[in-house]
Coordinates of N, CA and C in Angstrom, one line a residue:
X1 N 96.3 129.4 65.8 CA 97.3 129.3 66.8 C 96.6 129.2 68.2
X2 N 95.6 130.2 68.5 CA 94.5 129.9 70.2 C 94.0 128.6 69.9
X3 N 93.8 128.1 69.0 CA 93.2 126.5 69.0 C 94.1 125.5 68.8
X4 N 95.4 125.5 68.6 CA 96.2 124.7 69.1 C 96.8 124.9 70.2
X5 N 96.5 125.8 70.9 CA 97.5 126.0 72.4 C 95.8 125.6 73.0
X6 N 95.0 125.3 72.6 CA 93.9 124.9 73.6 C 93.8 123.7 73.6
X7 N 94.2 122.9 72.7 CA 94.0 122.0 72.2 C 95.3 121.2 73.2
X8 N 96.8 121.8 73.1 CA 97.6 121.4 74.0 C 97.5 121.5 75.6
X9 N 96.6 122.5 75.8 CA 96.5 122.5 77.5 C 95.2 121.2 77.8
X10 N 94.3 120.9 76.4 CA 93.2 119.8 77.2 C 94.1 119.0 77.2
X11 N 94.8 118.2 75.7 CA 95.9 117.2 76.2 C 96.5 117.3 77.2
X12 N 97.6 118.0 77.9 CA 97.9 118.1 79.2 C 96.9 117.5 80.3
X13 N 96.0 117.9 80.3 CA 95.2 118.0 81.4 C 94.5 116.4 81.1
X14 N 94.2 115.8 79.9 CA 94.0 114.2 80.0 C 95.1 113.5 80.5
X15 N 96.1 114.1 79.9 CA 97.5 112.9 80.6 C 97.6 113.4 82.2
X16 N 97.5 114.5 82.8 CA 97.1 114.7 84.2 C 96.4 114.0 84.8
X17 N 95.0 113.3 84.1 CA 94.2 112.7 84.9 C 94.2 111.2 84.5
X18 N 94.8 110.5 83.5 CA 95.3 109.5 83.1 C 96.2 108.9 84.6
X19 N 97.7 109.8 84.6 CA 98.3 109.2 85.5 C 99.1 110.4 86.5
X20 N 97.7 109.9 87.3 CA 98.5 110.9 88.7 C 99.1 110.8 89.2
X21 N 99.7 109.9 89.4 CA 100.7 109.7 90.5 C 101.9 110.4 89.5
X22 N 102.1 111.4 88.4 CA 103.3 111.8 87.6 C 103.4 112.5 88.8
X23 N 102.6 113.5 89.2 CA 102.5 114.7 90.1 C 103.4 114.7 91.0
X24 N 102.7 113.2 92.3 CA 103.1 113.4 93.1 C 104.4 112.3 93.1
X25 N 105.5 111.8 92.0 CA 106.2 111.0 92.2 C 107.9 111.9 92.6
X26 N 107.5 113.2 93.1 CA 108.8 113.4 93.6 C 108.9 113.1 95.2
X27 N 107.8 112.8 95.8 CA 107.4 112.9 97.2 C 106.6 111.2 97.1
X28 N 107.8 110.5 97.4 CA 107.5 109.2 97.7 C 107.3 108.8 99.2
X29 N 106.5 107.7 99.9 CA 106.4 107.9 100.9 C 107.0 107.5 102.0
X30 N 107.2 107.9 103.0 CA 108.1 107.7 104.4 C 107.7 107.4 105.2
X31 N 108.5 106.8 106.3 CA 108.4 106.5 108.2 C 109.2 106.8 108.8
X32 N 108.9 106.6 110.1 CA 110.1 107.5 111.2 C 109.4 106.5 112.0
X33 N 110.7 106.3 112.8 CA 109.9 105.3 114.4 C 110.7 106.2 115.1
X34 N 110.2 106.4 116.3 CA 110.9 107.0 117.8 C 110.3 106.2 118.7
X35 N 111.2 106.0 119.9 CA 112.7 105.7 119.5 C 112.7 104.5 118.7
X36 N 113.7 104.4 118.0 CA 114.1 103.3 117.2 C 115.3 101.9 117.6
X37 N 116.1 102.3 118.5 CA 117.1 101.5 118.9 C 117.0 101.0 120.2
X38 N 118.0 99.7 120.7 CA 117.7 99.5 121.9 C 116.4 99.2 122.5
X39 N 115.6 98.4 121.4 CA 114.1 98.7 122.0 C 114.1 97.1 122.6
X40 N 113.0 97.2 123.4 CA 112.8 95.5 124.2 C 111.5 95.8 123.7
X41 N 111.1 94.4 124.4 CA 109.7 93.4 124.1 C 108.8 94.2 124.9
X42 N 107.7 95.1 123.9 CA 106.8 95.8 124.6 C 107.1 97.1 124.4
X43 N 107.6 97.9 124.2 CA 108.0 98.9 124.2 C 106.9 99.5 123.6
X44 N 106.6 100.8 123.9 CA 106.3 101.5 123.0 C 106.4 102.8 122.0
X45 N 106.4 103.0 120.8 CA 107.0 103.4 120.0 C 106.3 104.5 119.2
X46 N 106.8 105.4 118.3 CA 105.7 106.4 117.5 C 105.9 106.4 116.2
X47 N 105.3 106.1 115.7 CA 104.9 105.7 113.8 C 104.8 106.7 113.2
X48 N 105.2 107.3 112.7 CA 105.1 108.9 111.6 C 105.2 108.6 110.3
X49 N 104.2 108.6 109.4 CA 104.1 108.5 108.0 C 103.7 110.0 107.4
X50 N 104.5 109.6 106.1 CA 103.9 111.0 105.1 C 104.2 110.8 103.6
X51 N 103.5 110.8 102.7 CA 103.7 111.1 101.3 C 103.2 109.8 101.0
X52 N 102.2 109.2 101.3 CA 101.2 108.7 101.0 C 99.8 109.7 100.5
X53 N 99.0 108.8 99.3 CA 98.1 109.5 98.4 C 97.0 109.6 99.5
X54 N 96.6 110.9 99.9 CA 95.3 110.9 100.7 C 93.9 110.3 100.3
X55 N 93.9 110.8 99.2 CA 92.6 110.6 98.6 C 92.6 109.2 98.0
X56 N 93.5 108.5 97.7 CA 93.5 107.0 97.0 C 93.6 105.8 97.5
X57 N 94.5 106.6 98.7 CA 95.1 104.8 99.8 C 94.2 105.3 101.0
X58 N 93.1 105.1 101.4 CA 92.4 105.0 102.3 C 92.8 104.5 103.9
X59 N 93.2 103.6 103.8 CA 93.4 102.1 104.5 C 94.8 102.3 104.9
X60 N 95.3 102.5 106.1 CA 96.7 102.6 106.8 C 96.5 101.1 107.5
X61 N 97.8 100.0 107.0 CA 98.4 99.3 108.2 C 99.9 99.2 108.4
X62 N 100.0 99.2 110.0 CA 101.6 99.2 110.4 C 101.9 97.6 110.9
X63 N 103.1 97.7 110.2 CA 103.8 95.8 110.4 C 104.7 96.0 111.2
X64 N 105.3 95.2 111.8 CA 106.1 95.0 112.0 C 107.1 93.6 111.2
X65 N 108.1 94.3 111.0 CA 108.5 92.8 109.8 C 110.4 92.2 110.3
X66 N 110.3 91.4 109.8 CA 111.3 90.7 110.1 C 112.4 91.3 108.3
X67 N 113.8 91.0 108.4 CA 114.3 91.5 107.7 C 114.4 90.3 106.2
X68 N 113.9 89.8 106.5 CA 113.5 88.9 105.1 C 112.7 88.6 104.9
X69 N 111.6 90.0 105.2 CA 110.7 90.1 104.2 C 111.1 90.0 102.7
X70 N 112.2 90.9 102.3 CA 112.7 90.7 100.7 C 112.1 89.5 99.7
X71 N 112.3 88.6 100.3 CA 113.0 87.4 100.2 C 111.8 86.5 100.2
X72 N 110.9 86.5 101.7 CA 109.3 85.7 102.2 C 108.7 86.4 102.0
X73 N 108.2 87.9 102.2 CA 107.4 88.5 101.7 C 106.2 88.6 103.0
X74 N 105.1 89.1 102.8 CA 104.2 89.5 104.1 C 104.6 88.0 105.1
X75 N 104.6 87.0 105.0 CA 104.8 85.8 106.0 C 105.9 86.3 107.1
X76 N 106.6 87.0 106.9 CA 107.8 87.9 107.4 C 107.4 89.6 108.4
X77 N 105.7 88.7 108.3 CA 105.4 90.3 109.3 C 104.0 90.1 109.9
X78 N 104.2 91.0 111.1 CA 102.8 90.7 111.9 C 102.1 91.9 112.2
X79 N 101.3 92.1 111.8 CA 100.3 93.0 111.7 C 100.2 94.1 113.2
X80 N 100.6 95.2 113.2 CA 100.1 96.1 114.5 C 99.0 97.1 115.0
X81 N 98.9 97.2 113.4 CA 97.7 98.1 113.4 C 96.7 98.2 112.0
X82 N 96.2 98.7 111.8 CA 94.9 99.0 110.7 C 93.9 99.9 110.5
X83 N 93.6 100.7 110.1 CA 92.2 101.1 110.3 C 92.7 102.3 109.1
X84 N 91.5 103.3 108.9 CA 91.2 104.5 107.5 C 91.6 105.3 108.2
X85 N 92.1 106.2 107.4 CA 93.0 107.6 107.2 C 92.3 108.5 107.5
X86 N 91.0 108.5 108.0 CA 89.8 109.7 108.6 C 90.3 110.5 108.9
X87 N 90.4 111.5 109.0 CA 90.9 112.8 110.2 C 92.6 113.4 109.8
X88 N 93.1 112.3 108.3 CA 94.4 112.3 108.1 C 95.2 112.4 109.3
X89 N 95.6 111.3 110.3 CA 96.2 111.0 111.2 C 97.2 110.1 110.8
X90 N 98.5 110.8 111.0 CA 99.8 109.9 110.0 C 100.9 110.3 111.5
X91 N 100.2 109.6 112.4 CA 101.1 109.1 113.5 C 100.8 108.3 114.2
X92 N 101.0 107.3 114.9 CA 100.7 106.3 116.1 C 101.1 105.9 116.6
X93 N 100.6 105.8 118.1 CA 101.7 104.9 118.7 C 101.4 103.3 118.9
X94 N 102.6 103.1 119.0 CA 102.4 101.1 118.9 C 102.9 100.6 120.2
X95 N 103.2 99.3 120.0 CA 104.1 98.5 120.9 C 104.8 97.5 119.8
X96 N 106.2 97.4 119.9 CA 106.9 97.0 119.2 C 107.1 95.2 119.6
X97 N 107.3 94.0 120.1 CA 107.2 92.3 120.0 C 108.9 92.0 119.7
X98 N 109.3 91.3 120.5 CA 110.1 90.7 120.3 C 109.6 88.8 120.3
X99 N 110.1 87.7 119.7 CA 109.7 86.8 119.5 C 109.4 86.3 118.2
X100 N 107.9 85.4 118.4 CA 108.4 85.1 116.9 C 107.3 86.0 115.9
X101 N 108.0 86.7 114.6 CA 107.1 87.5 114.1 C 106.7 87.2 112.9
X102 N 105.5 87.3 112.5 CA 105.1 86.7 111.2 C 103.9 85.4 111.5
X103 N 104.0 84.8 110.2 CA 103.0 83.9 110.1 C 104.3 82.4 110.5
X104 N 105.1 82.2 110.0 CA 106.4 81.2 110.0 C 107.4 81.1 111.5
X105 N 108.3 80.4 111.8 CA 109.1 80.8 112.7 C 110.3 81.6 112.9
X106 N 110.5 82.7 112.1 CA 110.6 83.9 112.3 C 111.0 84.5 113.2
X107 N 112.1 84.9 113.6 CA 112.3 85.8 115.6 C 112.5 87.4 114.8
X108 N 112.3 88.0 116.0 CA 113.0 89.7 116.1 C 113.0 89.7 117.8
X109 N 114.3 90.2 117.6 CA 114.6 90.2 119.4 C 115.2 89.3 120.5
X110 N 115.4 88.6 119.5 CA 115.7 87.1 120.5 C 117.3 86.8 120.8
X111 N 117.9 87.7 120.0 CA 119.3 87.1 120.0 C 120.1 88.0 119.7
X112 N 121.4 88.4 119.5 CA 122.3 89.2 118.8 C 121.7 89.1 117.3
X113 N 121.7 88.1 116.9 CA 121.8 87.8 115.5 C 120.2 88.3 114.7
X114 N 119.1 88.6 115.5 CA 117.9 89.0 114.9 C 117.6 90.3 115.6
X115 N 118.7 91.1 115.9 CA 118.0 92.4 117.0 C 117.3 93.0 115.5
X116 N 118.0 93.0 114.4 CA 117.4 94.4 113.3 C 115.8 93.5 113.0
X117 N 114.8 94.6 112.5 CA 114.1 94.1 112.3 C 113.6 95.2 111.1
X118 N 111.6 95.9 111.4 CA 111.5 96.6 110.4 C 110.1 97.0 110.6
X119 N 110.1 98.5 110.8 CA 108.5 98.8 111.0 C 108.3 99.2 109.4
X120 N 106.7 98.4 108.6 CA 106.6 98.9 107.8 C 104.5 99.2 107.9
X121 N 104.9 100.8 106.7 CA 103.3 101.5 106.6 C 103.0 100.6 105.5
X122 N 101.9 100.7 105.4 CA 100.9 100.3 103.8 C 100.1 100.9 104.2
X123 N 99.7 102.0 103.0 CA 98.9 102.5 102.6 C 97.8 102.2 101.1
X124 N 96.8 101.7 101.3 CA 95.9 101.3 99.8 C 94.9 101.3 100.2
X125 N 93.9 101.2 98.9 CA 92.7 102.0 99.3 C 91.8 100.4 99.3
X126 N 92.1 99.6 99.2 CA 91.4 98.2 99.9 C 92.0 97.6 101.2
X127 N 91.9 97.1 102.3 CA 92.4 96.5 103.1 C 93.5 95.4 103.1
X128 N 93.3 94.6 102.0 CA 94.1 93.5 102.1 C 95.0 93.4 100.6
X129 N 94.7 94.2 99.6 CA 95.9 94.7 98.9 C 96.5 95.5 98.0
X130 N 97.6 95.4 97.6 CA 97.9 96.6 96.6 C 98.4 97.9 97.8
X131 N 98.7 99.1 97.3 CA 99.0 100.3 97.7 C 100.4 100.6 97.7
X132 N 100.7 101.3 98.8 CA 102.1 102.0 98.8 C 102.8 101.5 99.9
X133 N 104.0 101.0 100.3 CA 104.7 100.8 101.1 C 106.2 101.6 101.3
X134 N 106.1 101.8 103.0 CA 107.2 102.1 103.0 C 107.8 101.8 104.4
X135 N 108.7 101.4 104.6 CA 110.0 100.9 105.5 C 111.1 101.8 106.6
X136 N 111.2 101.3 107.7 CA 112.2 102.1 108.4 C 112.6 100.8 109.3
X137 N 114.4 100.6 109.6 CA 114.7 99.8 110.2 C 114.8 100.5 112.0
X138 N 114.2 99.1 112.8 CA 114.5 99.0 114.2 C 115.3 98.1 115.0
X139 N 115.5 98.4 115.4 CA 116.6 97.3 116.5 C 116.6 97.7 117.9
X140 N 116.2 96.2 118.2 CA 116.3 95.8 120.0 C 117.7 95.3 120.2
X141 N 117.7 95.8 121.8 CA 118.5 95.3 122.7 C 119.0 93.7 122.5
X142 N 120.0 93.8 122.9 CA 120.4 92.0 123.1 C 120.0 91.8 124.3
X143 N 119.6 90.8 124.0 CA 118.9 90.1 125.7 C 120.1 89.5 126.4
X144 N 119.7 90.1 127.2 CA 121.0 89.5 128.7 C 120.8 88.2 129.0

């Protein structure tokens, strides 16, 4: 009977290290922007992320994205920031772009019709891909 309940706690403990992320899949990860609304061209803003893998996703970058990303996918965002998770620093401040966003012709800001837009984290433990994303919508002012 002690050698099958030992036998059940190593199993446990391979499938623990098999697939980690079982652990931590109640705590998926988040963003907060302040302020978020009414923002114009320039502004600057505060990025708050959490529930991102410390030890796995290395590599923090903040987009700014247009809202059909869905659809285009990264061409639909322009890059604000970048750099490693040293010191576990899961806030920043930015400056938010109205114009054209992305790699394509793309606006955020420019009109009634494109005020929403979209600050997103990526977190992975390579630079350029894979990891975890996560999303919070913004919106600028209508231009006078």
């Amino acid at each position: 009977m002690k050698r099958r309940i030992s036998m059940l706690v190593a199993a446990a403990g391979l499938v623990a290290l098999a697939f980690p992320t079982m652990a931590n899949a109640a705590s998926s990860p988040s963003v907060r922007v302040g302020p978020h609304d009414n923002l114009t061209n320039g502004e600057t803003v505060t990025v708050r992320w959490k529930g991102f893998h410390a030890h796995a996703e290395r590599f923090i970058t903040i987009y700014e994205c247009r809202p059909d990303f869905d659809t285009v996918g990264w061409i639909a965002c322009s890059q604000l920031y970048g750099d490693t998770t040293r010191g576990r620093r899961e806030q920043r401040t930015i400056q938010v772009s109205t114009g054209v966003i992305g790699l394509d012709d793309g606006t955020c800001g420019t009109s009634a019709t494109d005020r929403d837009c979209l600050i997103m984290v990526r977190a992975s433990r390579l630079r350029a891909s894979g990891g975890s994303i996560a999303s919070t919508p913004i919106k600028f002012a209508v231009p006078q």
